[in-house]
PDB file of C-alpha atoms in Angstrom:
ATOM      1  CA  ASP A   1      27.796   2.091   0.875  1.00  0.00           C
ATOM      2  CA  GLY A   2      26.873   0.333  -2.403  1.00  0.00           C
ATOM      3  CA  GLY A   3      23.896   1.920  -4.468  1.00  0.00           C
ATOM      4  CA  ILE A   4      22.524   3.984  -6.974  1.00  0.00           C
ATOM      5  CA  THR A   5      22.885   7.870  -7.034  1.00  0.00           C
ATOM      6  CA  GLN A   6      20.471   9.941  -8.877  1.00  0.00           C
ATOM      7  CA  SER A   7      21.121  13.693  -9.008  1.00  0.00           C
ATOM      8  CA  PRO A   8      19.625  16.381  -8.744  1.00  0.00           C
ATOM      9  CA  LYS A   9      16.590  15.383  -6.464  1.00  0.00           C
ATOM     10  CA  TYR A  10      14.578  18.115  -8.092  1.00  0.00           C
ATOM     11  CA  LEU A  11      15.092  19.973 -11.313  1.00  0.00           C
ATOM     12  CA  PHE A  12      13.281  22.467 -13.296  1.00  0.00           C
ATOM     13  CA  ARG A  13      13.407  22.922 -17.271  1.00  0.00           C
ATOM     14  CA  LYS A  14      12.965  26.378 -19.216  1.00  0.00           C
ATOM     15  CA  GLU A  15      11.128  25.871 -22.548  1.00  0.00           C
ATOM     16  CA  GLY A  16      13.519  24.918 -25.207  1.00  0.00           C
ATOM     17  CA  GLN A  17      16.141  23.668 -22.863  1.00  0.00           C
ATOM     18  CA  ASN A  18      17.842  20.270 -22.791  1.00  0.00           C
ATOM     19  CA  VAL A  19      18.535  18.968 -19.201  1.00  0.00           C
ATOM     20  CA  THR A  20      20.785  15.952 -18.027  1.00  0.00           C
ATOM     21  CA  LEU A  21      19.639  13.630 -15.202  1.00  0.00           C
ATOM     22  CA  SER A  22      22.552  11.799 -13.534  1.00  0.00           C
ATOM     23  CA  CYS A  23      22.553   8.219 -12.378  1.00  0.00           C
ATOM     24  CA  GLU A  24      25.809   6.555 -10.683  1.00  0.00           C
ATOM     25  CA  GLN A  25      26.009   3.168  -9.258  1.00  0.00           C
ATOM     26  CA  ASN A  26      28.766   1.273  -7.462  1.00  0.00           C
ATOM     27  CA  LEU A  27      27.092  -2.008  -7.461  1.00  0.00           C
ATOM     28  CA  ASN A  28      29.193  -3.349 -10.449  1.00  0.00           C
ATOM     29  CA  HIS A  29      26.084  -4.020 -12.396  1.00  0.00           C
ATOM     30  CA  ASP A  30      26.243  -4.445 -15.925  1.00  0.00           C
ATOM     31  CA  ALA A  31      22.772  -3.306 -16.866  1.00  0.00           C
ATOM     32  CA  MET A  32      21.129  -0.035 -16.141  1.00  0.00           C
ATOM     33  CA  TYR A  33      17.544   1.261 -16.838  1.00  0.00           C
ATOM     34  CA  TRP A  34      15.524   4.701 -16.740  1.00  0.00           C
ATOM     35  CA  TYR A  35      12.157   4.808 -16.335  1.00  0.00           C
ATOM     36  CA  ARG A  36       9.485   7.609 -16.368  1.00  0.00           C
ATOM     37  CA  GLN A  37       6.606   7.670 -13.816  1.00  0.00           C
ATOM     38  CA  ASP A  38       3.731   9.947 -13.974  1.00  0.00           C
ATOM     39  CA  PRO A  39       1.335  10.539 -11.008  1.00  0.00           C
ATOM     40  CA  GLY A  40      -0.789   7.434 -10.166  1.00  0.00           C
ATOM     41  CA  GLN A  41       0.665   5.575 -12.964  1.00  0.00           C
ATOM     42  CA  GLY A  42       3.127   2.533 -13.225  1.00  0.00           C
ATOM     43  CA  LEU A  43       6.847   2.913 -14.684  1.00  0.00           C
ATOM     44  CA  ARG A  44       7.475   3.137 -18.076  1.00  0.00           C
ATOM     45  CA  LEU A  45      10.669   2.252 -19.669  1.00  0.00           C
ATOM     46  CA  ILE A  46      12.640   5.009 -21.659  1.00  0.00           C
ATOM     47  CA  TYR A  47      16.022   3.455 -22.116  1.00  0.00           C
ATOM     48  CA  TYR A  48      18.110   0.525 -21.166  1.00  0.00           C
ATOM     49  CA  SER A  49      21.645  -0.618 -21.410  1.00  0.00           C
ATOM     50  CA  GLN A  50      22.945  -4.215 -20.772  1.00  0.00           C
ATOM     51  CA  ILE A  51      26.632  -3.055 -21.285  1.00  0.00           C
ATOM     52  CA  VAL A  52      28.858  -0.474 -21.713  1.00  0.00           C
ATOM     53  CA  ASN A  53      28.624   1.453 -24.982  1.00  0.00           C
ATOM     54  CA  ASP A  54      25.509  -0.139 -25.938  1.00  0.00           C
ATOM     55  CA  PHE A  55      21.753   0.792 -25.278  1.00  0.00           C
ATOM     56  CA  GLN A  56      18.416   0.013 -26.544  1.00  0.00           C
ATOM     57  CA  LYS A  57      15.033   2.070 -26.687  1.00  0.00           C
ATOM     58  CA  GLY A  58      12.245   1.176 -24.336  1.00  0.00           C
ATOM     59  CA  ASP A  59       8.688   2.219 -24.778  1.00  0.00           C
ATOM     60  CA  ILE A  60       8.890   5.850 -24.830  1.00  0.00           C
ATOM     61  CA  ALA A  61      12.343   6.967 -26.001  1.00  0.00           C
ATOM     62  CA  GLU A  62      11.061  10.066 -28.129  1.00  0.00           C
ATOM     63  CA  GLY A  63      12.299  13.040 -26.845  1.00  0.00           C
ATOM     64  CA  TYR A  64      15.149  11.401 -24.598  1.00  0.00           C
ATOM     65  CA  SER A  65      18.867  10.490 -25.336  1.00  0.00           C
ATOM     66  CA  VAL A  66      21.412   8.467 -23.198  1.00  0.00           C
ATOM     67  CA  SER A  67      24.947   7.486 -23.123  1.00  0.00           C
ATOM     68  CA  ARG A  68      26.894   4.583 -21.471  1.00  0.00           C
ATOM     69  CA  GLU A  69      30.499   5.747 -21.636  1.00  0.00           C
ATOM     70  CA  LYS A  70      31.446   4.039 -17.993  1.00  0.00           C
ATOM     71  CA  LYS A  71      29.792   0.963 -16.382  1.00  0.00           C
ATOM     72  CA  GLU A  72      28.965   3.187 -13.288  1.00  0.00           C
ATOM     73  CA  SER A  73      26.914   5.937 -15.330  1.00  0.00           C
ATOM     74  CA  PHE A  74      24.127   6.200 -17.295  1.00  0.00           C
ATOM     75  CA  PRO A  75      22.893   9.839 -17.525  1.00  0.00           C
ATOM     76  CA  LEU A  76      19.568  10.660 -19.280  1.00  0.00           C
ATOM     77  CA  THR A  77      19.106  13.861 -21.441  1.00  0.00           C
ATOM     78  CA  VAL A  78      15.649  15.203 -21.689  1.00  0.00           C
ATOM     79  CA  THR A  79      15.669  17.087 -25.005  1.00  0.00           C
ATOM     80  CA  SER A  80      13.373  20.169 -25.907  1.00  0.00           C
ATOM     81  CA  ALA A  81      11.882  17.690 -28.181  1.00  0.00           C
ATOM     82  CA  GLN A  82      10.200  16.106 -25.254  1.00  0.00           C
ATOM     83  CA  LYS A  83       7.159  18.269 -24.911  1.00  0.00           C
ATOM     84  CA  ASN A  84       5.578  16.978 -21.578  1.00  0.00           C
ATOM     85  CA  PRO A  85       8.729  16.421 -19.656  1.00  0.00           C
ATOM     86  CA  THR A  86       6.962  16.803 -16.213  1.00  0.00           C
ATOM     87  CA  ALA A  87       7.292  13.489 -14.441  1.00  0.00           C
ATOM     88  CA  PHE A  88       9.332  11.434 -11.742  1.00  0.00           C
ATOM     89  CA  TYR A  89      12.544   9.716 -13.249  1.00  0.00           C
ATOM     90  CA  LEU A  90      13.876   6.531 -11.708  1.00  0.00           C
ATOM     91  CA  CYS A  91      17.134   5.033 -12.675  1.00  0.00           C
ATOM     92  CA  ALA A  92      17.832   1.381 -11.822  1.00  0.00           C
ATOM     93  CA  SER A  93      20.484  -1.222 -12.166  1.00  0.00           C
ATOM     94  CA  SER A  94      20.725  -5.165 -12.347  1.00  0.00           C
ATOM     95  CA  PRO A  95      23.299  -7.721 -12.419  1.00  0.00           C
ATOM     96  CA  ARG A  96      24.197  -9.625 -15.163  1.00  0.00           C
ATOM     97  CA  THR A  97      26.380 -12.554 -14.656  1.00  0.00           C
ATOM     98  CA  GLY A  98      26.151 -14.368 -17.831  1.00  0.00           C
ATOM     99  CA  GLY A  99      23.473 -16.889 -19.091  1.00  0.00           C
ATOM    100  CA  VAL A 100      19.915 -16.630 -17.435  1.00  0.00           C
ATOM    101  CA  ALA A 101      20.852 -13.929 -14.633  1.00  0.00           C
ATOM    102  CA  LYS A 102      18.199 -12.872 -12.227  1.00  0.00           C
ATOM    103  CA  ASN A 103      17.276  -9.346 -13.470  1.00  0.00           C
ATOM    104  CA  ILE A 104      16.584  -8.000  -9.855  1.00  0.00           C
ATOM    105  CA  GLN A 105      16.499  -4.308 -10.159  1.00  0.00           C
ATOM    106  CA  TYR A 106      17.703  -1.917  -7.821  1.00  0.00           C
ATOM    107  CA  PHE A 107      16.346   1.673  -7.635  1.00  0.00           C
ATOM    108  CA  GLY A 108      17.673   5.050  -7.252  1.00  0.00           C
ATOM    109  CA  ALA A 109      15.649   7.773  -5.086  1.00  0.00           C
ATOM    110  CA  GLY A 110      14.649   9.661  -8.280  1.00  0.00           C
ATOM    111  CA  THR A 111      14.469  13.110 -10.076  1.00  0.00           C
ATOM    112  CA  ARG A 112      11.547  15.312 -10.119  1.00  0.00           C
ATOM    113  CA  LEU A 113      11.366  16.963 -13.252  1.00  0.00           C
ATOM    114  CA  SER A 114       9.151  20.146 -13.572  1.00  0.00           C
ATOM    115  CA  VAL A 115       8.954  22.680 -16.353  1.00  0.00           C
ATOM    116  CA  LEU A 116       9.079  26.496 -15.528  1.00  0.00           C
TER     117      LEU A 116
ATOM    118  CA  GLY B   1       3.161  -8.186 -25.130  1.00  0.00           C
ATOM    119  CA  ILE B   2       2.622  -9.089 -21.696  1.00  0.00           C
ATOM    120  CA  GLN B   3      -0.358  -7.569 -19.609  1.00  0.00           C
ATOM    121  CA  VAL B   4       0.157  -7.318 -16.002  1.00  0.00           C
ATOM    122  CA  GLU B   5      -3.216  -6.404 -13.750  1.00  0.00           C
ATOM    123  CA  GLN B   6      -3.045  -5.476 -10.174  1.00  0.00           C
ATOM    124  CA  SER B   7      -6.036  -5.553  -7.796  1.00  0.00           C
ATOM    125  CA  PRO B   8      -7.492  -4.099  -5.791  1.00  0.00           C
ATOM    126  CA  PRO B   9      -6.147  -0.376  -7.452  1.00  0.00           C
ATOM    127  CA  ASP B  10      -6.821   1.179  -3.926  1.00  0.00           C
ATOM    128  CA  LEU B  11      -6.784  -0.371  -0.195  1.00  0.00           C
ATOM    129  CA  ILE B  12      -7.350   1.262   3.149  1.00  0.00           C
ATOM    130  CA  LEU B  13      -6.521  -0.865   6.182  1.00  0.00           C
ATOM    131  CA  GLN B  14      -6.607  -0.187   9.927  1.00  0.00           C
ATOM    132  CA  GLU B  15      -3.405  -0.872  11.676  1.00  0.00           C
ATOM    133  CA  GLY B  16      -3.130  -4.498  12.377  1.00  0.00           C
ATOM    134  CA  ALA B  17      -5.252  -5.850   9.875  1.00  0.00           C
ATOM    135  CA  ASN B  18      -4.052  -8.438   7.087  1.00  0.00           C
ATOM    136  CA  SER B  19      -4.517  -8.021   3.232  1.00  0.00           C
ATOM    137  CA  THR B  20      -4.065  -9.737  -0.014  1.00  0.00           C
ATOM    138  CA  LEU B  21      -2.778  -8.170  -3.223  1.00  0.00           C
ATOM    139  CA  ARG B  22      -2.988  -9.883  -6.577  1.00  0.00           C
ATOM    140  CA  CYS B  23      -0.891  -9.828  -9.805  1.00  0.00           C
ATOM    141  CA  ASN B  24      -2.396 -11.366 -13.149  1.00  0.00           C
ATOM    142  CA  PHE B  25      -0.109 -11.832 -16.153  1.00  0.00           C
ATOM    143  CA  SER B  26      -1.206 -12.684 -19.422  1.00  0.00           C
ATOM    144  CA  ASP B  27       1.990 -15.000 -20.547  1.00  0.00           C
ATOM    145  CA  SER B  28       4.836 -16.954 -19.394  1.00  0.00           C
ATOM    146  CA  VAL B  29       7.161 -15.422 -17.333  1.00  0.00           C
ATOM    147  CA  ASN B  30      10.853 -16.059 -16.055  1.00  0.00           C
ATOM    148  CA  ASN B  31      10.801 -13.180 -13.532  1.00  0.00           C
ATOM    149  CA  LEU B  32       8.324 -11.434 -11.268  1.00  0.00           C
ATOM    150  CA  GLN B  33       9.172  -9.171  -8.779  1.00  0.00           C
ATOM    151  CA  TRP B  34       7.234  -7.276  -6.085  1.00  0.00           C
ATOM    152  CA  PHE B  35       8.299  -3.782  -5.208  1.00  0.00           C
ATOM    153  CA  HIS B  36       7.224  -1.299  -2.547  1.00  0.00           C
ATOM    154  CA  GLN B  37       7.116   2.470  -3.464  1.00  0.00           C
ATOM    155  CA  ASN B  38       7.001   4.850  -0.171  1.00  0.00           C
ATOM    156  CA  PRO B  39       5.324   8.027  -0.192  1.00  0.00           C
ATOM    157  CA  TRP B  40       8.762   9.895  -1.192  1.00  0.00           C
ATOM    158  CA  GLY B  41       9.147   7.773  -4.164  1.00  0.00           C
ATOM    159  CA  GLN B  42      11.627   5.253  -3.382  1.00  0.00           C
ATOM    160  CA  LEU B  43      11.380   1.811  -4.783  1.00  0.00           C
ATOM    161  CA  ILE B  44      12.407  -1.208  -2.940  1.00  0.00           C
ATOM    162  CA  ASN B  45      12.302  -4.806  -4.017  1.00  0.00           C
ATOM    163  CA  LEU B  46      10.254  -6.916  -1.922  1.00  0.00           C
ATOM    164  CA  PHE B  47      10.402 -10.590  -3.326  1.00  0.00           C
ATOM    165  CA  TYR B  48      11.809 -12.141  -6.583  1.00  0.00           C
ATOM    166  CA  ILE B  49       9.308 -14.799  -6.977  1.00  0.00           C
ATOM    167  CA  PRO B  50       8.999 -16.166 -10.508  1.00  0.00           C
ATOM    168  CA  SER B  51       7.496 -19.233  -8.822  1.00  0.00           C
ATOM    169  CA  GLY B  52       6.809 -20.633  -5.435  1.00  0.00           C
ATOM    170  CA  THR B  53       6.391 -19.072  -2.069  1.00  0.00           C
ATOM    171  CA  LYS B  54       8.587 -16.961   0.030  1.00  0.00           C
ATOM    172  CA  GLN B  55       8.303 -15.213   3.174  1.00  0.00           C
ATOM    173  CA  ASN B  56      10.311 -12.042   4.732  1.00  0.00           C
ATOM    174  CA  GLY B  57       8.853 -11.144   8.457  1.00  0.00           C
ATOM    175  CA  ARG B  58       5.200  -9.837   7.931  1.00  0.00           C
ATOM    176  CA  LEU B  59       5.171 -10.203   4.047  1.00  0.00           C
ATOM    177  CA  SER B  60       4.986 -13.370   2.025  1.00  0.00           C
ATOM    178  CA  ALA B  61       4.612 -13.977  -1.538  1.00  0.00           C
ATOM    179  CA  THR B  62       3.288 -16.788  -3.702  1.00  0.00           C
ATOM    180  CA  THR B  63       3.437 -16.988  -7.232  1.00  0.00           C
ATOM    181  CA  VAL B  64       1.500 -19.869  -9.278  1.00  0.00           C
ATOM    182  CA  ALA B  65       3.282 -19.742 -12.673  1.00  0.00           C
ATOM    183  CA  THR B  66       1.017 -21.991 -14.480  1.00  0.00           C
ATOM    184  CA  GLU B  67      -2.375 -20.439 -13.545  1.00  0.00           C
ATOM    185  CA  ARG B  68      -0.191 -16.690 -14.245  1.00  0.00           C
ATOM    186  CA  TYR B  69      -0.800 -14.916 -10.797  1.00  0.00           C
ATOM    187  CA  SER B  70       1.120 -13.832  -7.872  1.00  0.00           C
ATOM    188  CA  LEU B  71      -0.264 -12.753  -4.489  1.00  0.00           C
ATOM    189  CA  LEU B  72       1.513 -10.611  -1.823  1.00  0.00           C
ATOM    190  CA  TYR B  73       0.266 -10.833   1.662  1.00  0.00           C
ATOM    191  CA  ILE B  74       0.608  -8.312   4.366  1.00  0.00           C
ATOM    192  CA  SER B  75      -0.050  -9.452   7.855  1.00  0.00           C
ATOM    193  CA  SER B  76      -0.266  -7.312  10.915  1.00  0.00           C
ATOM    194  CA  SER B  77      -0.165  -4.139   8.935  1.00  0.00           C
ATOM    195  CA  GLN B  78       1.567  -1.167  10.038  1.00  0.00           C
ATOM    196  CA  THR B  79       1.417   2.566   8.919  1.00  0.00           C
ATOM    197  CA  THR B  80       4.976   2.094   7.577  1.00  0.00           C
ATOM    198  CA  ASP B  81       3.656  -0.436   4.920  1.00  0.00           C
ATOM    199  CA  SER B  82       1.582   2.573   3.294  1.00  0.00           C
ATOM    200  CA  GLY B  83       2.698   3.370  -0.242  1.00  0.00           C
ATOM    201  CA  VAL B  84       2.130   1.406  -3.797  1.00  0.00           C
ATOM    202  CA  TYR B  85       2.711  -1.905  -4.345  1.00  0.00           C
ATOM    203  CA  PHE B  86       3.843  -2.863  -7.692  1.00  0.00           C
ATOM    204  CA  CYS B  87       4.138  -6.079  -9.536  1.00  0.00           C
ATOM    205  CA  ALA B  88       6.450  -6.546 -12.569  1.00  0.00           C
ATOM    206  CA  VAL B  89       7.318  -9.451 -14.862  1.00  0.00           C
ATOM    207  CA  GLU B  90       9.713 -10.286 -17.427  1.00  0.00           C
ATOM    208  CA  GLY B  91       8.602 -12.330 -20.574  1.00  0.00           C
ATOM    209  CA  ALA B  92      10.182 -15.515 -21.305  1.00  0.00           C
ATOM    210  CA  GLY B  93      12.060 -14.050 -24.276  1.00  0.00           C
ATOM    211  CA  ASN B  94      14.644 -12.991 -21.549  1.00  0.00           C
ATOM    212  CA  ASN B  95      15.014  -9.399 -23.145  1.00  0.00           C
ATOM    213  CA  ARG B  96      15.636  -7.973 -19.501  1.00  0.00           C
ATOM    214  CA  LYS B  97      12.619  -5.624 -19.914  1.00  0.00           C
ATOM    215  CA  LEU B  98      10.510  -5.633 -16.884  1.00  0.00           C
ATOM    216  CA  ILE B  99       6.681  -4.904 -17.776  1.00  0.00           C
ATOM    217  CA  TRP B 100       4.789  -3.328 -14.778  1.00  0.00           C
ATOM    218  CA  GLY B 101       1.438  -3.223 -13.469  1.00  0.00           C
ATOM    219  CA  LEU B 102      -0.176   0.177 -12.273  1.00  0.00           C
ATOM    220  CA  GLY B 103       0.000  -0.852  -8.577  1.00  0.00           C
ATOM    221  CA  THR B 104      -2.102  -1.072  -5.712  1.00  0.00           C
ATOM    222  CA  SER B 105      -2.028   2.087  -3.282  1.00  0.00           C
ATOM    223  CA  LEU B 106      -2.141   0.966   0.344  1.00  0.00           C
ATOM    224  CA  ALA B 107      -3.219   3.480   2.991  1.00  0.00           C
ATOM    225  CA  VAL B 108      -2.767   2.349   6.776  1.00  0.00           C
ATOM    226  CA  ASN B 109      -4.489   4.107   9.094  1.00  0.00           C
ATOM    227  CA  PRO B 110      -3.402   4.270  12.851  1.00  0.00           C
TER     228      PRO B 110
END
């Protein structure tokens, strides 16, 4: 089935540790996104990528890093510089068919990150 | 940047009731989407509706772009409709970034 797979579903981070969240899509979408959601809040954009080997900072990029070496994959690393990483992380993708394409975003099931 | 406001923030319904959720936005948009987030966190796209009216079963949505608002109608609500409903917009600059409202939390009681 086509879709977006995030792993792991739950993740625990120790102080000073970097952790990487996986996001894989088989929808052949060009654009991919990482969002952070805190309890009772909306989604805030961390990073996004519109094409392989290119990505842009979102509104809350500090303490996070990404790579986009393959079209299908957009991993997010939460670094030790992110002092408050406990949150629900959502990955999304959208098609880009050239010109003004519909930016309809499809989401994975999310990763819940907690600090030990 | 564009501001997105959703109302009401919370809503409690009895099963079978109808409801209207509202999304106001502060500038021109070329993309507006409604999403439902279930209690387990999964986000599902309900409508892509930068203008006009669409219907899908018991749900329908209307966006009046000139007046900068969108409405989501839920008829004959069911317990499975519970969750949070988000409105997200993309500004006319076409930078492919969605700006999200804070959502309406809906609880449908049996």
